[in-house]
Amino acid sequence: MTTPPAHWDPISQRLWQAVRNGDLLDLTAAPPQGTGQNPSDTVQEVPAEIIAALLLQPPAPEPGAVSRLQLIGAHITGRLQLHYAAVEIPFSLANCRFDEPVELAEASLRAADFTGCHMPRLSADRLRVDGDLTLDQLVSGEVNLFGAQIRGDLWLTSARITGDGSAFALNGPQLRIEGGLYARSAHVAGGLNLWGAQAFTIEVTRARLSGEEERPAFRGDGLHVVQDLLCTDLLVDSGGMRLFGATIGGQWWLANADIRSATGWAVTAPTLTVGGGIYAHGLTVEGGVNLFAAVVGESIELTASTLLPYRQYALRAPGARVEADIRMDSATTVAGDIDLTRAEVKGTFSIIGPTFAQGTTVVLHRAAVGALHVESLGAPPATLDLSAATIVAITDAVDSWPSQVALTALSYQALHPVMPATRRLQWLHRGTDYHPQPYEQLAAYYRQLGHDDDARTVLLAKHRQRRRSLPRLGQLWGYIEDAAVGYGYRPGRALLWLLALVSTAAIAFSAVPPQPAQSNGPSFQPVVFALDLILPVLDLGQEKAFTPVDSTAWIAWLSSLSGWLLGTTVITSLTRRLTRP
């Protein structure tokens, strides 16, 4: 057929000829002279059945031409039904207005372009497209792409898609895109569903997504992205993002994103796997971030971010594994708890300068961290739980620690900077309860550095701290040990006490000498007599040769008792020190 059907209207005949020539038919331009059409008509009608007929049975092309349908600015009446159809020519319906939904379910297309179109709905479940599916600037109700396969790219730049609340507005579970999904500046009201979908890359930068109370704004459970997921400047005003078990081969970009949820997590991605890093400078979340058991191949950057909690958690990542760093800086605000229980951070967990809300807790219980930087906190958390954690190196300042720090079973290799024990003890004394291990760990660290005096200071502090938990009798004996020899770590005190006792007793007995017990005994020596009384293991002959008079008998008795107490204390303390260094 070399001419269009005679019963077709003039516009349809022009479209037939444009398809045969591979030309563009722009109905927004003035109609050709002699057609009898009103030049003031800027939108002209084309029946949907004419478009379907041209796509299913296009006219034979002119010699040297390639058939394709290109139409701009049409008002398409009726329903465009191409479900189960095999369309062999590419088509473009730009800036067209459809009265009824477009049906592309189970269809097979070369390439399709609906740029700038308005339509009630697009149904394209299990659609197959050899090239690109272009929906840029589309204004539509619900768009269904369940199980669709697109060998090129899916374009949604500046699209406006609004659901009716009964399902996701843009519904693409198990969607397969060999290229990328590009939804820059798109607005999807009713949620974007990419459950089990696959794409080379996904970009929703500067987009706006809205969810429902029980429907996330972005659902990506099981999503697989070969390269990057770009959410820079994304606004999720309700519903949050859900990526349970998703895999991102490259980076997840969340810089300057604003993600909110009033009923659940703002960002929830348990068991997420990211080959690169999560880069979220300037991120704001209202509803917390859940990265339970996530695996991140590079760093998590939360610099200049604001994390408002879901329930009590601003960041929840127990069991997560991060191959590089987790960073927060002085421009970061954390209004809930951070839970990194059993997490593994091979690089640095850096909380340098962030501001924590009152009463928050940072939990690193049983975590393994390469380096912990706790410095210059604007407002520290109420509690930092480092119990049973393994940290290679800790960098801090004395005033950077919270008022309560759980340190039981904490293991570390280095502390920076190296401080005197008296300053480090301020850190240990913030422990939530007494346990000897933190003191022994710190003492071992000082011994490793060769700072034996600092090690002894720490161990002395350990016994003093333990004394507070003892019954009263134990506390009394502890005070005696401490005063006498510093629990064995200040042995020089024993000599001082001995000199003081001997001097006092010698002066007293010089003033009131004892009576000789025998006529031919040795001459009286006050210092030797005092030593014989105070040191029970010695027998210098003076105690047996002289008997104190009534006025000094009580001094002799006190001297002997003090000697026994001093000796017993020295032996007990030194034995403890030798058996438990």
Coordinates of C-alpha atoms in Angstrom, one line a residue:
M1 CA 0.0 0.0 0.0
T2 CA 1.5 3.3 -1.1
T3 CA -1.3 5.6 0.2
P4 CA -3.0 5.7 3.5
P5 CA -6.5 4.3 3.9
A6 CA -9.0 6.7 2.3
H7 CA -11.4 6.6 5.3
W8 CA -8.8 7.9 7.7
D9 CA -9.0 11.5 8.8
P10 CA -6.4 14.0 7.5
I11 CA -4.2 13.9 10.6
S12 CA -4.1 10.1 10.6
Q13 CA -3.2 10.1 6.9
R14 CA -0.4 12.6 7.6
L15 CA 0.8 10.3 10.4
W16 CA 0.7 7.3 8.1
Q17 CA 3.0 9.2 5.6
A18 CA 5.3 10.3 8.4
V19 CA 5.8 6.7 9.5
R20 CA 6.5 5.6 5.9
N21 CA 9.1 8.4 5.5
G22 CA 10.5 8.0 9.0
D23 CA 9.6 11.6 9.7
L24 CA 8.4 13.5 12.7
L25 CA 4.8 14.7 12.9
D26 CA 4.6 17.8 15.1
L27 CA 1.0 18.7 15.8
T28 CA 1.9 21.6 17.9
A29 CA 3.1 23.4 14.7
A30 CA 0.8 25.2 12.3
P31 CA -1.0 22.8 10.0
P32 CA 0.0 22.8 6.3
Q33 CA -1.9 25.2 4.0
G34 CA -4.8 23.8 2.1
T35 CA -5.7 21.2 4.7
G36 CA -8.7 23.2 5.9
Q37 CA -7.6 23.0 9.5
N38 CA -7.7 25.9 11.9
P39 CA -4.2 27.2 12.6
S40 CA -5.2 28.2 16.1
D41 CA -5.7 24.6 17.1
T42 CA -2.5 23.6 18.9
V43 CA -3.6 20.1 20.0
Q44 CA -5.2 17.8 17.5
E45 CA -6.8 14.5 18.0
V46 CA -5.4 11.1 16.9
P47 CA -7.4 7.9 17.6
A48 CA -5.4 5.4 19.7
E49 CA -6.5 2.6 17.3
I50 CA -4.7 4.4 14.4
I51 CA -1.5 4.5 16.4
A52 CA -1.9 0.8 17.3
A53 CA -2.5 -0.1 13.7
L54 CA 0.6 1.8 12.5
L55 CA 2.7 0.2 15.1
L56 CA 1.5 -3.3 14.5
Q57 CA 1.4 -3.1 10.7
P58 CA 3.5 -0.1 9.6
P59 CA 3.5 0.9 5.9
A60 CA 6.4 -0.2 3.8
P61 CA 9.1 2.4 4.1
E62 CA 10.1 4.7 1.3
P63 CA 13.3 3.7 -0.5
G64 CA 16.2 4.6 1.8
A65 CA 13.9 5.4 4.7
V66 CA 13.6 3.6 8.1
S67 CA 10.1 3.3 9.4
R68 CA 9.4 4.7 12.8
L69 CA 6.5 6.5 14.5
Q70 CA 7.3 10.0 15.9
L71 CA 4.4 12.1 17.0
I72 CA 4.4 15.3 19.1
G73 CA 1.6 17.2 20.7
A74 CA -1.4 14.9 20.0
H75 CA -4.5 14.4 21.9
I76 CA -4.9 10.6 21.7
T77 CA -8.5 9.5 22.1
G78 CA -9.5 6.0 23.1
R79 CA -7.3 3.4 24.7
L80 CA -3.9 2.5 23.3
Q81 CA -3.8 -1.3 23.6
L82 CA -0.6 -3.1 22.8
H83 CA -0.6 -5.8 25.3
Y84 CA 1.0 -9.0 24.0
A85 CA 1.9 -7.1 20.8
A86 CA 5.2 -7.4 19.0
V87 CA 6.1 -3.9 17.7
E88 CA 9.0 -4.0 15.2
I89 CA 9.5 -0.2 14.8
P90 CA 10.6 2.3 17.5
F91 CA 8.1 4.9 18.4
S92 CA 8.0 8.3 20.2
L93 CA 4.8 9.9 21.5
A94 CA 6.1 13.1 23.0
N95 CA 4.0 15.7 24.8
C96 CA 0.8 13.8 24.0
R97 CA -2.3 13.6 26.1
F98 CA -4.0 10.3 26.6
D99 CA -7.7 10.1 27.6
E100 CA -7.4 6.5 28.8
P101 CA -4.7 4.2 30.2
V102 CA -1.9 2.9 28.0
E103 CA -1.7 -0.9 27.9
L104 CA 1.8 -2.4 27.2
A105 CA 1.6 -5.5 29.3
E106 CA 3.5 -8.5 27.9
A107 CA 4.3 -6.4 24.8
S108 CA 7.7 -6.6 22.9
L109 CA 9.0 -3.3 21.7
R110 CA 12.1 -2.0 20.0
A111 CA 12.2 1.3 21.9
A112 CA 9.5 3.6 23.3
D113 CA 9.4 7.2 24.2
F114 CA 6.6 8.9 26.1
T115 CA 8.5 12.1 27.0
G116 CA 6.2 14.8 28.4
C117 CA 3.0 12.7 28.1
H118 CA 0.0 12.9 30.3
M119 CA -1.9 9.7 30.9
P120 CA -4.2 8.2 33.5
R121 CA -2.1 5.1 34.0
L122 CA 0.6 3.0 32.3
S123 CA 0.3 -0.8 32.5
A124 CA 3.5 -2.5 31.3
D125 CA 3.8 -5.7 33.4
R126 CA 6.4 -8.0 31.8
L127 CA 7.0 -5.6 29.0
R128 CA 10.2 -6.3 27.0
V129 CA 12.1 -3.4 25.4
D130 CA 15.2 -4.0 23.2
G131 CA 16.3 -0.4 23.7
D132 CA 15.3 2.5 26.0
L133 CA 12.0 3.1 27.7
T134 CA 11.8 6.9 28.0
L135 CA 9.3 8.3 30.5
D136 CA 11.0 11.7 31.1
Q137 CA 8.6 14.4 32.2
L138 CA 5.7 11.9 32.2
V139 CA 2.7 12.9 34.2
S140 CA 0.7 9.8 35.1
G141 CA -1.2 7.9 37.6
E142 CA 0.1 4.5 38.6
V143 CA 2.9 3.0 36.4
N144 CA 3.2 -0.8 36.5
L145 CA 6.5 -2.4 35.3
F146 CA 6.3 -5.7 37.2
G147 CA 8.8 -8.1 35.7
A148 CA 9.6 -5.8 32.8
Q149 CA 12.8 -6.3 30.9
I150 CA 14.6 -3.3 29.4
R151 CA 17.9 -3.9 27.6
G152 CA 18.7 -0.2 27.5
D153 CA 17.9 2.5 30.0
L154 CA 14.7 3.5 31.9
W155 CA 14.4 7.3 31.8
L156 CA 12.2 9.0 34.4
T157 CA 13.8 12.4 34.6
S158 CA 11.4 15.0 36.0
A159 CA 8.5 12.5 35.8
R160 CA 5.4 13.1 38.0
I161 CA 3.7 9.9 39.0
T162 CA 0.9 9.9 41.5
G163 CA -0.8 6.7 42.8
D164 CA -4.3 6.3 44.2
G165 CA -3.1 4.8 47.5
S166 CA -4.1 1.3 46.6
A167 CA -0.7 0.2 45.4
F168 CA 2.8 1.6 44.7
A169 CA 2.7 4.6 42.4
L170 CA 5.7 3.3 40.4
N171 CA 5.5 -0.5 40.8
G172 CA 8.5 -2.4 39.4
P173 CA 9.2 -5.6 41.3
Q174 CA 11.6 -7.9 39.5
L175 CA 12.2 -5.2 36.9
R176 CA 15.3 -6.0 34.9
I177 CA 17.3 -3.1 33.4
E178 CA 20.6 -3.8 31.6
G179 CA 21.4 -0.1 31.6
G180 CA 20.4 2.4 34.3
L181 CA 17.3 3.8 35.9
Y182 CA 17.5 7.6 35.8
A183 CA 14.9 9.4 37.8
R184 CA 16.6 12.8 38.3
S185 CA 14.1 15.4 39.7
A186 CA 11.3 12.9 39.6
H187 CA 8.3 13.1 41.9
V188 CA 6.6 9.9 42.9
A189 CA 3.7 10.2 45.3
G190 CA 2.7 6.8 46.5
G191 CA 6.0 5.0 46.6
L192 CA 8.6 3.5 44.3
N193 CA 8.7 -0.3 44.4
L194 CA 11.9 -2.0 43.1
W195 CA 11.6 -5.3 45.1
G196 CA 13.9 -7.8 43.6
A197 CA 14.8 -5.5 40.7
Q198 CA 18.1 -5.3 38.9
A199 CA 19.9 -2.4 37.2
F200 CA 23.4 -1.4 36.2
T201 CA 22.9 1.9 38.1
I202 CA 20.0 3.8 39.7
E203 CA 19.9 7.5 40.1
V204 CA 17.2 9.4 42.0
T205 CA 19.1 12.6 42.6
R206 CA 17.0 15.7 43.5
A207 CA 13.9 13.5 43.4
R208 CA 11.0 13.6 45.7
L209 CA 9.4 10.4 46.9
S210 CA 6.3 10.0 49.2
G211 CA 5.1 6.8 50.8
E212 CA 2.0 5.7 52.7
E213 CA 1.7 4.7 56.3
E214 CA 2.3 1.1 55.6
R215 CA 4.2 1.5 52.3
P216 CA 7.8 2.9 52.1
A217 CA 8.6 5.6 49.6
F218 CA 11.4 3.5 48.3
R219 CA 11.2 -0.2 48.5
G220 CA 14.3 -2.1 47.4
D221 CA 14.2 -5.4 49.2
G222 CA 16.5 -7.7 47.3
L223 CA 17.5 -5.0 44.9
H224 CA 20.7 -5.6 42.9
V225 CA 22.6 -2.6 41.5
V226 CA 25.8 -3.4 39.6
Q227 CA 27.3 0.0 40.2
D228 CA 26.1 3.0 42.2
L229 CA 22.8 3.9 43.9
L230 CA 22.7 7.7 43.7
C231 CA 20.3 9.4 46.2
T232 CA 22.0 12.8 46.4
D233 CA 19.7 15.6 47.3
L234 CA 16.8 13.1 47.5
L235 CA 13.7 14.2 49.5
V236 CA 11.7 11.4 51.1
D237 CA 8.9 13.3 52.9
S238 CA 7.2 10.2 54.3
G239 CA 7.6 6.4 54.3
G240 CA 11.4 6.2 54.4
M241 CA 13.6 3.8 52.4
R242 CA 13.7 0.0 52.8
L243 CA 16.5 -2.1 51.2
F244 CA 16.4 -5.4 53.1
G245 CA 19.0 -7.7 51.6
A246 CA 19.9 -5.3 48.8
T247 CA 23.2 -5.5 47.0
I248 CA 25.0 -2.4 45.7
G249 CA 28.1 -3.1 43.8
G250 CA 29.5 0.4 43.9
Q251 CA 28.8 3.3 46.2
W252 CA 25.6 4.4 47.9
W253 CA 25.4 8.2 47.7
L254 CA 23.2 10.0 50.2
A255 CA 24.8 13.4 50.3
N256 CA 22.3 16.1 51.4
A257 CA 19.4 13.7 51.3
D258 CA 16.4 14.4 53.6
I259 CA 14.7 11.1 54.5
R260 CA 11.7 11.0 56.8
S261 CA 9.3 8.4 58.3
A262 CA 6.7 9.0 61.0
T263 CA 5.9 5.3 61.5
G264 CA 9.2 3.3 61.2
W265 CA 12.8 3.5 60.1
A266 CA 13.8 6.4 57.8
V267 CA 16.4 4.1 56.3
T268 CA 16.3 0.4 57.0
A269 CA 18.7 -1.9 55.2
P270 CA 19.3 -5.1 57.2
T271 CA 21.9 -7.4 55.6
L272 CA 22.6 -4.8 52.9
T273 CA 25.8 -5.4 51.0
V274 CA 27.7 -2.4 49.5
G275 CA 30.8 -3.0 47.5
G276 CA 32.0 0.5 48.0
G277 CA 31.0 3.0 50.7
I278 CA 28.0 4.8 52.1
Y279 CA 28.7 8.5 51.6
A280 CA 26.1 10.6 53.4
H281 CA 27.6 14.1 54.0
G282 CA 24.8 16.4 55.0
L283 CA 22.2 13.6 55.4
T284 CA 19.1 14.3 57.5
V285 CA 17.0 11.4 58.7
E286 CA 13.9 11.6 60.8
G287 CA 13.4 8.0 61.9
G288 CA 17.0 6.6 62.3
V289 CA 19.2 4.4 60.2
N290 CA 19.1 0.6 60.5
L291 CA 22.1 -1.3 59.0
F292 CA 21.7 -4.5 61.0
A293 CA 24.4 -7.0 59.8
A294 CA 25.2 -4.9 56.7
V295 CA 28.5 -5.3 54.9
V296 CA 30.2 -2.2 53.6
G297 CA 33.3 -2.5 51.5
E298 CA 34.6 1.0 52.2
S299 CA 33.6 3.7 54.6
I300 CA 30.4 5.1 56.1
E301 CA 30.5 8.9 56.2
L302 CA 27.9 10.7 58.3
T303 CA 29.7 14.1 58.4
A304 CA 27.5 17.2 58.8
S305 CA 24.5 14.9 59.3
T306 CA 21.5 15.0 61.5
L307 CA 20.3 11.7 62.8
L308 CA 16.9 11.8 64.6
P309 CA 15.9 8.4 66.0
Y310 CA 13.3 5.8 65.4
R311 CA 12.2 4.7 68.9
Q312 CA 15.6 5.1 70.6
Y313 CA 18.1 4.5 67.8
A314 CA 19.7 7.1 65.6
L315 CA 22.0 4.4 64.0
R316 CA 21.5 0.7 64.6
A317 CA 24.1 -1.6 63.1
P318 CA 24.7 -4.6 65.3
G319 CA 26.8 -7.3 63.5
A320 CA 27.7 -4.9 60.7
R321 CA 31.0 -5.2 58.9
V322 CA 32.8 -2.0 57.6
E323 CA 36.0 -2.5 55.8
A324 CA 37.2 1.0 56.3
D325 CA 35.9 3.9 58.6
I326 CA 32.8 5.2 60.2
R327 CA 33.1 9.0 60.4
M328 CA 31.1 11.7 62.3
D329 CA 32.4 15.3 62.7
S330 CA 31.7 18.5 64.6
A331 CA 28.8 19.3 62.3
T332 CA 27.0 16.0 63.1
T333 CA 24.1 15.9 65.5
V334 CA 22.9 12.6 66.9
A335 CA 19.6 12.6 68.8
G336 CA 19.4 8.9 69.6
D337 CA 21.5 5.9 70.5
I338 CA 24.2 4.3 68.3
D339 CA 24.3 0.5 68.5
L340 CA 27.4 -1.2 67.0
T341 CA 27.1 -4.4 69.1
R342 CA 29.4 -7.1 67.6
A343 CA 30.2 -4.9 64.7
E344 CA 33.5 -5.0 62.9
V345 CA 35.1 -1.7 61.8
K346 CA 38.5 -2.4 60.3
G347 CA 39.4 1.2 60.0
T348 CA 38.5 4.1 62.4
F349 CA 35.3 4.8 64.2
S350 CA 35.6 8.5 64.5
I351 CA 33.3 10.6 66.7
I352 CA 35.3 13.8 66.6
G353 CA 33.2 16.7 67.7
P354 CA 29.6 15.5 67.1
T355 CA 26.8 16.7 69.4
F356 CA 24.8 14.0 71.2
A357 CA 21.4 14.6 72.7
Q358 CA 21.0 14.3 76.4
G359 CA 20.7 10.7 77.6
T360 CA 22.0 9.0 74.5
T361 CA 24.2 5.8 74.5
V362 CA 26.9 4.6 72.1
V363 CA 27.3 0.8 72.3
L364 CA 30.4 -1.0 71.0
H365 CA 29.8 -4.1 73.1
R366 CA 31.9 -7.0 71.7
A367 CA 32.8 -4.9 68.7
A368 CA 36.1 -5.1 66.9
V369 CA 37.5 -1.7 65.8
G370 CA 40.8 -0.8 64.3
A371 CA 40.9 2.6 65.9
L372 CA 38.5 4.6 68.1
H373 CA 38.8 8.4 68.0
V374 CA 36.8 10.1 70.7
E375 CA 37.8 13.8 70.8
S376 CA 36.4 17.3 71.1
L377 CA 32.8 16.2 71.7
G378 CA 30.4 19.2 71.6
A379 CA 28.1 17.2 74.0
P380 CA 29.2 13.6 74.7
P381 CA 26.7 10.8 75.0
A382 CA 25.5 9.9 78.5
T383 CA 27.1 6.4 78.2
L384 CA 29.7 4.8 76.1
D385 CA 29.6 1.0 76.3
L386 CA 33.0 -0.6 75.3
S387 CA 32.5 -3.8 77.3
A388 CA 34.2 -6.8 75.7
A389 CA 35.2 -4.7 72.7
T390 CA 38.6 -5.2 71.0
I391 CA 40.2 -2.0 69.8
V392 CA 43.6 -1.7 68.4
A393 CA 44.2 1.9 69.2
I394 CA 42.2 4.6 71.1
T395 CA 42.8 8.3 70.5
D396 CA 41.1 10.6 73.0
A397 CA 41.3 13.5 75.4
V398 CA 40.6 13.4 79.1
D399 CA 37.5 15.6 78.8
S400 CA 36.1 13.8 75.8
W401 CA 34.7 10.8 77.6
P402 CA 31.1 10.5 78.8
S403 CA 30.3 10.5 82.5
Q404 CA 29.7 6.7 82.3
V405 CA 31.9 4.3 80.3
A406 CA 31.5 0.5 80.4
L407 CA 35.0 -0.9 80.2
T408 CA 34.7 -4.4 81.5
A409 CA 36.7 -6.8 79.3
L410 CA 37.8 -4.0 77.0
S411 CA 41.0 -4.9 75.1
Y412 CA 43.3 -2.5 73.4
Q413 CA 46.9 -2.2 72.2
A414 CA 47.6 1.5 72.3
L415 CA 46.3 4.7 73.8
H416 CA 47.0 8.1 72.2
P417 CA 48.3 10.4 73.6
V418 CA 50.4 8.7 76.3
M419 CA 49.2 10.3 79.5
P420 CA 50.4 9.9 83.1
A421 CA 48.4 7.3 85.1
T422 CA 46.8 9.9 87.3
R423 CA 45.1 11.3 84.2
R424 CA 44.2 8.0 82.7
L425 CA 42.5 7.0 86.0
Q426 CA 39.9 9.7 85.4
W427 CA 38.8 7.6 82.4
L428 CA 38.7 4.3 84.4
H429 CA 36.8 5.9 87.3
R430 CA 33.9 6.6 84.9
G431 CA 33.2 2.9 84.7
T432 CA 29.6 2.0 85.3
D433 CA 30.6 -0.6 87.9
Y434 CA 33.8 -2.0 89.4
H435 CA 35.7 -4.7 87.6
P436 CA 39.5 -5.4 88.0
Q437 CA 40.1 -6.1 84.3
P438 CA 40.2 -2.5 83.0
Y439 CA 42.8 -1.6 85.7
E440 CA 44.9 -4.7 84.9
Q441 CA 44.6 -3.9 81.2
L442 CA 45.8 -0.4 81.7
A443 CA 48.6 -1.5 84.0
A444 CA 49.8 -4.0 81.5
Y445 CA 49.8 -1.3 78.8
Y446 CA 52.0 0.9 81.0
R447 CA 54.4 -2.0 81.7
Q448 CA 54.6 -2.6 78.0
L449 CA 55.8 1.0 77.6
G450 CA 58.3 0.6 80.5
H451 CA 56.3 2.9 82.8
D452 CA 56.4 0.8 85.9
D453 CA 55.5 3.6 88.3
D454 CA 52.4 4.3 86.3
A455 CA 51.5 0.6 86.3
R456 CA 51.8 0.5 90.1
T457 CA 49.7 3.7 90.4
V458 CA 46.9 2.0 88.3
L459 CA 47.0 -1.2 90.4
L460 CA 46.9 0.8 93.6
A461 CA 43.8 2.6 92.3
K462 CA 42.3 -0.8 91.4
H463 CA 42.5 -1.9 95.1
R464 CA 41.1 1.4 96.3
Q465 CA 38.2 1.2 93.9
R466 CA 37.6 -2.4 95.0
R467 CA 37.6 -1.4 98.6
R468 CA 34.4 0.5 98.1
S469 CA 32.5 -2.7 97.3
L470 CA 33.7 -4.6 100.4
P471 CA 31.9 -4.9 103.8
R472 CA 32.9 -2.6 106.5
L473 CA 35.5 -4.9 108.1
G474 CA 37.1 -5.5 104.7
Q475 CA 37.1 -1.8 104.1
L476 CA 38.8 -1.2 107.4
W477 CA 41.5 -3.7 106.6
G478 CA 41.9 -2.2 103.2
Y479 CA 42.5 1.3 104.7
I480 CA 45.2 -0.2 106.9
E481 CA 46.9 -2.0 103.9
D482 CA 46.7 1.2 101.9
A483 CA 48.1 3.4 104.6
A484 CA 50.8 0.9 105.5
V485 CA 52.3 -0.1 102.2
G486 CA 49.8 1.1 99.5
Y487 CA 48.6 -2.5 99.0
G488 CA 52.2 -3.6 98.3
Y489 CA 52.7 -1.0 95.5
R490 CA 54.2 1.5 97.9
P491 CA 56.6 -0.6 100.0
G492 CA 58.6 2.5 101.1
R493 CA 55.8 3.4 103.3
A494 CA 56.5 0.4 105.6
L495 CA 60.0 1.8 106.3
L496 CA 58.5 5.3 107.1
W497 CA 56.0 3.7 109.4
L498 CA 58.7 1.7 111.1
L499 CA 60.9 4.8 111.6
A500 CA 57.9 6.7 113.0
L501 CA 57.0 3.9 115.4
V502 CA 60.5 3.3 116.5
S503 CA 61.2 7.0 117.0
T504 CA 58.0 7.6 119.0
A505 CA 58.6 4.6 121.2
A506 CA 62.3 5.4 121.7
I507 CA 61.5 9.0 122.7
A508 CA 58.8 7.7 125.2
F509 CA 61.1 5.1 126.8
S510 CA 64.0 7.6 126.9
A511 CA 61.8 9.9 129.0
V512 CA 60.6 7.0 131.2
P513 CA 63.1 4.2 131.1
P514 CA 61.9 0.6 131.9
Q515 CA 63.1 -1.3 134.9
P516 CA 65.8 -3.9 134.5
A517 CA 64.5 -7.5 134.7
Q518 CA 67.9 -8.8 135.8
S519 CA 70.8 -7.4 137.8
N520 CA 73.6 -8.3 135.3
G521 CA 71.7 -7.6 132.1
P522 CA 72.7 -5.3 129.2
S523 CA 72.6 -1.6 129.4
F524 CA 69.3 0.0 128.2
Q525 CA 69.2 1.2 124.6
P526 CA 65.9 3.1 123.8
V527 CA 66.1 2.5 120.0
V528 CA 67.1 -1.1 120.2
F529 CA 64.3 -1.7 122.8
A530 CA 61.8 -0.1 120.5
L531 CA 62.9 -2.3 117.6
D532 CA 62.7 -5.4 119.8
L533 CA 59.1 -4.5 120.7
I534 CA 57.9 -3.5 117.2
L535 CA 59.7 -6.3 115.1
P536 CA 58.4 -9.6 116.5
V537 CA 60.7 -11.6 114.3
L538 CA 63.8 -10.1 116.0
D539 CA 65.2 -10.9 119.4
L540 CA 67.7 -8.2 120.3
G541 CA 67.6 -9.1 124.0
Q542 CA 66.2 -5.7 125.2
E543 CA 62.6 -6.7 125.5
K544 CA 63.5 -9.6 127.9
A545 CA 66.0 -7.6 129.9
F546 CA 63.7 -4.7 130.7
T547 CA 60.2 -4.3 131.9
P548 CA 58.2 -1.1 131.2
V549 CA 56.9 0.7 134.2
D550 CA 53.1 1.3 134.6
S551 CA 53.1 4.6 132.9
T552 CA 54.7 3.3 129.7
A553 CA 53.3 -0.3 129.7
W554 CA 50.5 0.7 127.3
I555 CA 53.2 2.2 124.9
A556 CA 55.0 -1.1 124.9
W557 CA 51.7 -2.9 124.2
L558 CA 50.7 -0.6 121.4
S559 CA 54.2 -0.9 119.9
S560 CA 54.0 -4.6 119.8
L561 CA 50.5 -4.5 118.3
S562 CA 51.5 -2.0 115.7
G563 CA 54.5 -4.2 114.8
W564 CA 52.3 -7.2 114.3
L565 CA 49.8 -5.2 112.2
L566 CA 52.6 -3.7 110.1
G567 CA 54.3 -7.0 109.5
T568 CA 51.1 -8.8 108.6
T569 CA 50.1 -6.0 106.2
V570 CA 53.5 -6.1 104.5
I571 CA 53.5 -9.8 104.1
T572 CA 49.9 -9.9 102.8
S573 CA 50.3 -7.1 100.3
L574 CA 53.7 -8.3 99.0
T575 CA 52.3 -11.8 98.6
R576 CA 49.4 -10.4 96.6
R577 CA 51.7 -8.4 94.4
L578 CA 54.0 -11.3 93.7
T579 CA 51.2 -13.7 92.9
R580 CA 49.2 -11.2 90.8
P581 CA 51.5 -8.6 89.2

